[in-house]
mmCIF file of N, CA and C in Angstrom:
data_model
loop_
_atom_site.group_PDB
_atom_site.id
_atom_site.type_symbol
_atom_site.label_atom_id
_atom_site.label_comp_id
_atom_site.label_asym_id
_atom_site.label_seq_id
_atom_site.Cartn_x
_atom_site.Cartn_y
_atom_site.Cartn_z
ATOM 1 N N UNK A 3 -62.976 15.327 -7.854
ATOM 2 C CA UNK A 3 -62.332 14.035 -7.913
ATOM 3 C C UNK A 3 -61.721 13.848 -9.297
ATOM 4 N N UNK A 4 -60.697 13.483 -9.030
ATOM 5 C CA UNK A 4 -59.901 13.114 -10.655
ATOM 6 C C UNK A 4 -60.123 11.715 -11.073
ATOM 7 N N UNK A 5 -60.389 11.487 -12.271
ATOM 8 C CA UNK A 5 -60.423 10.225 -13.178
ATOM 9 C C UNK A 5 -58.883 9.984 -13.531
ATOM 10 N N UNK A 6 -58.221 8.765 -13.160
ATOM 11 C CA UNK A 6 -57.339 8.236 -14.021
ATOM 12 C C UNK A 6 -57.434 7.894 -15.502
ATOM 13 N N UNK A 7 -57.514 7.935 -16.557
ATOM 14 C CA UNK A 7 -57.742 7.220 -17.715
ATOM 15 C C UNK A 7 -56.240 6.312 -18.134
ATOM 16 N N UNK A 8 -56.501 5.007 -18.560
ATOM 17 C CA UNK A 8 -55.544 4.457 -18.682
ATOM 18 C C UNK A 8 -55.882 3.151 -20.431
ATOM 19 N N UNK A 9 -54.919 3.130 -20.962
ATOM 20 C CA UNK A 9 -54.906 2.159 -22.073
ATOM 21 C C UNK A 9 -55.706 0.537 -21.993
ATOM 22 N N UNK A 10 -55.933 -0.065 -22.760
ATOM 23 C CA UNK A 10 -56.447 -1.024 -22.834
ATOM 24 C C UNK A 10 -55.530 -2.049 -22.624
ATOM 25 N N UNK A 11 -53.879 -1.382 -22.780
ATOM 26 C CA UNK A 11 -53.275 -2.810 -22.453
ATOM 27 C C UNK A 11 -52.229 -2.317 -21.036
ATOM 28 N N UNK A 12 -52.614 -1.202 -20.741
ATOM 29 C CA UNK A 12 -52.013 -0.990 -19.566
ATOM 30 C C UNK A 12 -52.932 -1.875 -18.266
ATOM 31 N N UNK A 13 -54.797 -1.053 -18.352
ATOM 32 C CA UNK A 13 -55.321 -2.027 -17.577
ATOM 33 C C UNK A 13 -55.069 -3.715 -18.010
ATOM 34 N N UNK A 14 -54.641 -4.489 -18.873
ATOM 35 C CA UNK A 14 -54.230 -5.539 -19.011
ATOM 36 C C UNK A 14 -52.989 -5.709 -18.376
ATOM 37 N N UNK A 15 -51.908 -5.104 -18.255
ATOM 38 C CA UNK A 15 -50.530 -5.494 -17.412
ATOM 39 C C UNK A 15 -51.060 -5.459 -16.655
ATOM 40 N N UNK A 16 -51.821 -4.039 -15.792
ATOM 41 C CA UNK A 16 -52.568 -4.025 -14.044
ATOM 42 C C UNK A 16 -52.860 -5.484 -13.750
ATOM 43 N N UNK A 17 -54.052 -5.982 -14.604
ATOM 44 C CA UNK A 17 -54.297 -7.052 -14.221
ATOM 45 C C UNK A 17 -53.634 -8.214 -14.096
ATOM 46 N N UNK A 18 -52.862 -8.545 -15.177
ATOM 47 C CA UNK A 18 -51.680 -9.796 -14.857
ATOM 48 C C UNK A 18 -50.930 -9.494 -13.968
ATOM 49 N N UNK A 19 -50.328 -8.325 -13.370
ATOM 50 C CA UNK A 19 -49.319 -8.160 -12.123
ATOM 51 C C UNK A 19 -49.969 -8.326 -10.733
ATOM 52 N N UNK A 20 -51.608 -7.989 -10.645
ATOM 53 C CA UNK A 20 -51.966 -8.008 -9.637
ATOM 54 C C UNK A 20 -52.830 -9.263 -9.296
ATOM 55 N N UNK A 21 -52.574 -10.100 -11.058
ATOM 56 C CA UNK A 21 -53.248 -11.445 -10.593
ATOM 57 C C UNK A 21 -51.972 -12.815 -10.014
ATOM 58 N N UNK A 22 -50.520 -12.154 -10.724
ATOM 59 C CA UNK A 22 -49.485 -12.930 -10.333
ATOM 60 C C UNK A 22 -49.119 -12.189 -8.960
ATOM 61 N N UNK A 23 -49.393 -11.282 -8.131
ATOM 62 C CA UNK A 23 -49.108 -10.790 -6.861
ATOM 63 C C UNK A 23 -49.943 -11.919 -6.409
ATOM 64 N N UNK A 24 -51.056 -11.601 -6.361
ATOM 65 C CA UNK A 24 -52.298 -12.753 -5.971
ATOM 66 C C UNK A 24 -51.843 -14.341 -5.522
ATOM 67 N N UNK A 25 -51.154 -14.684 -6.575
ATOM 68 C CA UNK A 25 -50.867 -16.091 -6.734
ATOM 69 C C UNK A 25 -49.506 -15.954 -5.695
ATOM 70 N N UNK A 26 -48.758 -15.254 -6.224
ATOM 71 C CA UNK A 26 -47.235 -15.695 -5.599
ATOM 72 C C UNK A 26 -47.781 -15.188 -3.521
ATOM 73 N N UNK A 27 -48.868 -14.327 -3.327
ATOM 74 C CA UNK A 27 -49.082 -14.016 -1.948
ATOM 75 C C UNK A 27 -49.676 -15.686 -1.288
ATOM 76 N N UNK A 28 -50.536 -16.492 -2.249
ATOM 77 C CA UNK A 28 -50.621 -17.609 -2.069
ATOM 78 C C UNK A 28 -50.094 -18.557 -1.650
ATOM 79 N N UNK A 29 -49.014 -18.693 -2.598
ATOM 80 C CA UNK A 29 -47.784 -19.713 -2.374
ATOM 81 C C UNK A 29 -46.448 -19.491 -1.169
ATOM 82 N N UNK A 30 -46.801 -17.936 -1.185
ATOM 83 C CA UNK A 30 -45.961 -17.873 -0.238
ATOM 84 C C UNK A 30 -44.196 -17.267 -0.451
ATOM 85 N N UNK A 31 -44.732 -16.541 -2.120
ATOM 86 C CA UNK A 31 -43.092 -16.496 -2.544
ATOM 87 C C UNK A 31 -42.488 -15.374 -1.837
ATOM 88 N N UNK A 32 -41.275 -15.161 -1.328
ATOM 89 C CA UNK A 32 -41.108 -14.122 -0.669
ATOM 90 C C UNK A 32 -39.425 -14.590 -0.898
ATOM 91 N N UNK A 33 -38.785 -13.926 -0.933
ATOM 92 C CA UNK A 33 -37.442 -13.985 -1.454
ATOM 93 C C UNK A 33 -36.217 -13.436 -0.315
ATOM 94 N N UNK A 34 -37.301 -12.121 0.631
ATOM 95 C CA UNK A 34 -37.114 -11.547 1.554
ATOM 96 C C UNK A 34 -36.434 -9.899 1.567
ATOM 97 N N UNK A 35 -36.628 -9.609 0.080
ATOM 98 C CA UNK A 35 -36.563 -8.429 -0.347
ATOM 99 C C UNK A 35 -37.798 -7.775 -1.373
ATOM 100 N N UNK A 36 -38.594 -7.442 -0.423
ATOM 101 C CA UNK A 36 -40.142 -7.017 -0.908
ATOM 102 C C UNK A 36 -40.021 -5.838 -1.916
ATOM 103 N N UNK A 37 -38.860 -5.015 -1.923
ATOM 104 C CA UNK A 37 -38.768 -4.484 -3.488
ATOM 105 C C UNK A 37 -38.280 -5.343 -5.044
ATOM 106 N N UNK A 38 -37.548 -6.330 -4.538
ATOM 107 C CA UNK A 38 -36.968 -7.024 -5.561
ATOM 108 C C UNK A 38 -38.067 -7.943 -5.875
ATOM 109 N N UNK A 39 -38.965 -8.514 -4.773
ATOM 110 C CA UNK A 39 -40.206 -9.217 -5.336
ATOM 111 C C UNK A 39 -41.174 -8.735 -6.328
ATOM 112 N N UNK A 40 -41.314 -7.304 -5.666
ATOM 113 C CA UNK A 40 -42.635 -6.134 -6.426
ATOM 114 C C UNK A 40 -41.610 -6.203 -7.999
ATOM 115 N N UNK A 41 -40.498 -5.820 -8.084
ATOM 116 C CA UNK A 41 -40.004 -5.785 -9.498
ATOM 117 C C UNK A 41 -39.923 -6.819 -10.392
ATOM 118 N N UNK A 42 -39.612 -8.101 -9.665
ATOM 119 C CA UNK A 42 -39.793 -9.189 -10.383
ATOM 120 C C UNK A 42 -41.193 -9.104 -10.628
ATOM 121 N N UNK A 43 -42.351 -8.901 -10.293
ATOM 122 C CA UNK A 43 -43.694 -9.565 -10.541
ATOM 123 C C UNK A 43 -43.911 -8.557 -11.438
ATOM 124 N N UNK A 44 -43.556 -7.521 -11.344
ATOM 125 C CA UNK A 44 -43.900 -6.673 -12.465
ATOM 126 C C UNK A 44 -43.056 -6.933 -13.838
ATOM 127 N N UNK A 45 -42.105 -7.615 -13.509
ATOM 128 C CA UNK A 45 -41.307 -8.069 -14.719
ATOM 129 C C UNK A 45 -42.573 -9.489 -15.465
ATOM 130 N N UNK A 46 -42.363 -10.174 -14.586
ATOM 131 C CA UNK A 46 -43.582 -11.486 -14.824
ATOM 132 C C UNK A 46 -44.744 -10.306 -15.337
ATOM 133 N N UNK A 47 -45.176 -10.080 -14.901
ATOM 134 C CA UNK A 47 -46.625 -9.143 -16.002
ATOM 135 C C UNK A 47 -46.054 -8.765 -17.137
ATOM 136 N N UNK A 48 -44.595 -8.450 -17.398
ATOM 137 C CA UNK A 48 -44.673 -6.972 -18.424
ATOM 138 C C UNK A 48 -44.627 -8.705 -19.494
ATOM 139 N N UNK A 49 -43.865 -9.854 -19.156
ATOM 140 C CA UNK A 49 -43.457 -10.803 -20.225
ATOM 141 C C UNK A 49 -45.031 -11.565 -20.482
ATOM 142 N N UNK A 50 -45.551 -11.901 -19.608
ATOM 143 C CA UNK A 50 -47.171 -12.778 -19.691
ATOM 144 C C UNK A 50 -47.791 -11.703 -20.311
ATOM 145 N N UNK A 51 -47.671 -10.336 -20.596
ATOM 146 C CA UNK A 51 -48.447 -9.815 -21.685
ATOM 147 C C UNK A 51 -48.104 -9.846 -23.224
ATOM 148 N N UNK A 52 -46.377 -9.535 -22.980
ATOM 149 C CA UNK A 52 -45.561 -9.779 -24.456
ATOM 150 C C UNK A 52 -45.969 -11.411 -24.978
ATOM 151 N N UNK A 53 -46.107 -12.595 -23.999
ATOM 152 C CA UNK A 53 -46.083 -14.022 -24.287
ATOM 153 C C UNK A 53 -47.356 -13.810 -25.021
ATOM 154 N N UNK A 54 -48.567 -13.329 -24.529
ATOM 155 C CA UNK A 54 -50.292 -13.160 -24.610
ATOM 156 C C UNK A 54 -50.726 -12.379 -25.734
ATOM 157 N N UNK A 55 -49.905 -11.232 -26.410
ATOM 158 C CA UNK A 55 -49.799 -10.332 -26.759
ATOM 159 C C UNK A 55 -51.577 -10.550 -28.079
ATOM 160 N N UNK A 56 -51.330 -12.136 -28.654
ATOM 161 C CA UNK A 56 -52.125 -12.251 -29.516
ATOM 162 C C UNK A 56 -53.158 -13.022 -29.000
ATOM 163 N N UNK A 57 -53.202 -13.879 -28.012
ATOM 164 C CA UNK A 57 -53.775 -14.681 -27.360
ATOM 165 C C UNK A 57 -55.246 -14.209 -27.100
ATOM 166 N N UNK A 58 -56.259 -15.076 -27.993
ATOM 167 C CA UNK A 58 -57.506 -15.117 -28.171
ATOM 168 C C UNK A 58 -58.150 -15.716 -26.275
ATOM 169 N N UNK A 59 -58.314 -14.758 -25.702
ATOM 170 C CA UNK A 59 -58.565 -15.193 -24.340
ATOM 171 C C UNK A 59 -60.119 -16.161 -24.296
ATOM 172 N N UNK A 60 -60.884 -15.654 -25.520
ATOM 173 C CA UNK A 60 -62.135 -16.834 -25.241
ATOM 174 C C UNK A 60 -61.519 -17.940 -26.013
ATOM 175 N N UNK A 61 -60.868 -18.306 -26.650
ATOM 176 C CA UNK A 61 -60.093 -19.732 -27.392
ATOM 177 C C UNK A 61 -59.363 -20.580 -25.683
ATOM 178 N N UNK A 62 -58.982 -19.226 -24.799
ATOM 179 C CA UNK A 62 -57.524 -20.052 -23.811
ATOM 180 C C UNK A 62 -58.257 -19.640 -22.406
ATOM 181 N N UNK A 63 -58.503 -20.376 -21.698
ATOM 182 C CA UNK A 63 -58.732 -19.911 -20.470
ATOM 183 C C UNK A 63 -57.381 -19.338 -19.716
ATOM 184 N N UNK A 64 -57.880 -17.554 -19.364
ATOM 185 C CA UNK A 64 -57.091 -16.588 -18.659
ATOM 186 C C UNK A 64 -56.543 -17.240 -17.284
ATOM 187 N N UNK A 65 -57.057 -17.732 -16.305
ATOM 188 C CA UNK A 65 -57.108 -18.324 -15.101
ATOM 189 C C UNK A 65 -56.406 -19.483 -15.542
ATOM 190 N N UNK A 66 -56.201 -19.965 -15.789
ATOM 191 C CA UNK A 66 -54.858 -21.172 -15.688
ATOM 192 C C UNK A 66 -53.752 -21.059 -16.361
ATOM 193 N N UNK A 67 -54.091 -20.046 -17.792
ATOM 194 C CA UNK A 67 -52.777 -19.867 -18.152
ATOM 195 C C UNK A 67 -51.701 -19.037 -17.340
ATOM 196 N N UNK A 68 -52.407 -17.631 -16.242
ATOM 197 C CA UNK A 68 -51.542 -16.825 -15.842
ATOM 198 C C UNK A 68 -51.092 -17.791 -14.239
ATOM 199 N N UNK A 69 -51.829 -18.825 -13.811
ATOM 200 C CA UNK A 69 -51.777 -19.533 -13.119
ATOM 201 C C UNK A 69 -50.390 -20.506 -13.141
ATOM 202 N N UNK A 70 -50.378 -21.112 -14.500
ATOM 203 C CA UNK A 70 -49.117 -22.022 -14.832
ATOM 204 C C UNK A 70 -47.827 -20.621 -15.279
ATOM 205 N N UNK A 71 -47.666 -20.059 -15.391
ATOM 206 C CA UNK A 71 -47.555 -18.731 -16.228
ATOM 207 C C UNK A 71 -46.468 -18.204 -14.514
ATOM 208 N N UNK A 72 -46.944 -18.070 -13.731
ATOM 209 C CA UNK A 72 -46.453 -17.687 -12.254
ATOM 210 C C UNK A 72 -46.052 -18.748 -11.636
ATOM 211 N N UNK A 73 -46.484 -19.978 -11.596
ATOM 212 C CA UNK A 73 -46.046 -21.323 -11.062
ATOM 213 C C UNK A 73 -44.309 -21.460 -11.377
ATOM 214 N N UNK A 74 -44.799 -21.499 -12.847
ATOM 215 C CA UNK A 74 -43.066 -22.043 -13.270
ATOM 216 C C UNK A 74 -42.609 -20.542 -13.186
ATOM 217 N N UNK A 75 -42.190 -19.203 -13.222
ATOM 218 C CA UNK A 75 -41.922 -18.332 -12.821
ATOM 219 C C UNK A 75 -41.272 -18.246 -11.016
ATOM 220 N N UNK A 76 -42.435 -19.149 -10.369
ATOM 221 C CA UNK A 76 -41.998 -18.949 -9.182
ATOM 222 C C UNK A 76 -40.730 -19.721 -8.858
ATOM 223 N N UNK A 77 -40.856 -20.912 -10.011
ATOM 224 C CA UNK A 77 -40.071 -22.469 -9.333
ATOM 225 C C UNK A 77 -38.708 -22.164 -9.940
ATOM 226 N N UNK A 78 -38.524 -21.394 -11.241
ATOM 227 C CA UNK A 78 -37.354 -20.847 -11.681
ATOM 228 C C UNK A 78 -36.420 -19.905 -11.068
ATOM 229 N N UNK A 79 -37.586 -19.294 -10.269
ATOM 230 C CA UNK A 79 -36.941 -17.767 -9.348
ATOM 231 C C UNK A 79 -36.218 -18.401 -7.798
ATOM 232 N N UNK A 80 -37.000 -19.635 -7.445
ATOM 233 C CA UNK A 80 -36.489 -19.778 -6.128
ATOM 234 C C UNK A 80 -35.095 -20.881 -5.989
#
């Protein structure tokens, strides 16, 4: 079995893209081109990490910022 090994801020994009997939599967965003969605959300991760980049996560709660973070993301996109 092979191990992936991956960066500390790569598993950090993983996680913001697959926590704004999460959210936008919620709401329901769908544009109706499921590649152009997957690229946008991965665009939304690559910027909520550049925005975060210094962001003391025990000072800011993670869960509402990537929350408001995809909200207005979504409301701009549609």
């Amino acid at each position: 079995m092979h191990s992936l090994h991956h960066t500390v801020e790569e598993v950090k994009l993983f996680e913001a893209i697959a926590d704004i997939a999460f959210i936008a599967g919620q709401k329901g965003f769908c544009s109706g081109d499921s590649r152009e969605d997957i690229a946008e959300i991965i665009r939304w991760g690559k910027e909520f990490e550049a925005i975060h980049e210094e962001t003391d996560w025990d000072d800011t709660d993670y869960t509402t910022a990537i929350e408001a973070f995809a909200a207005n993301k979504m409301r701009v996109g549609m």
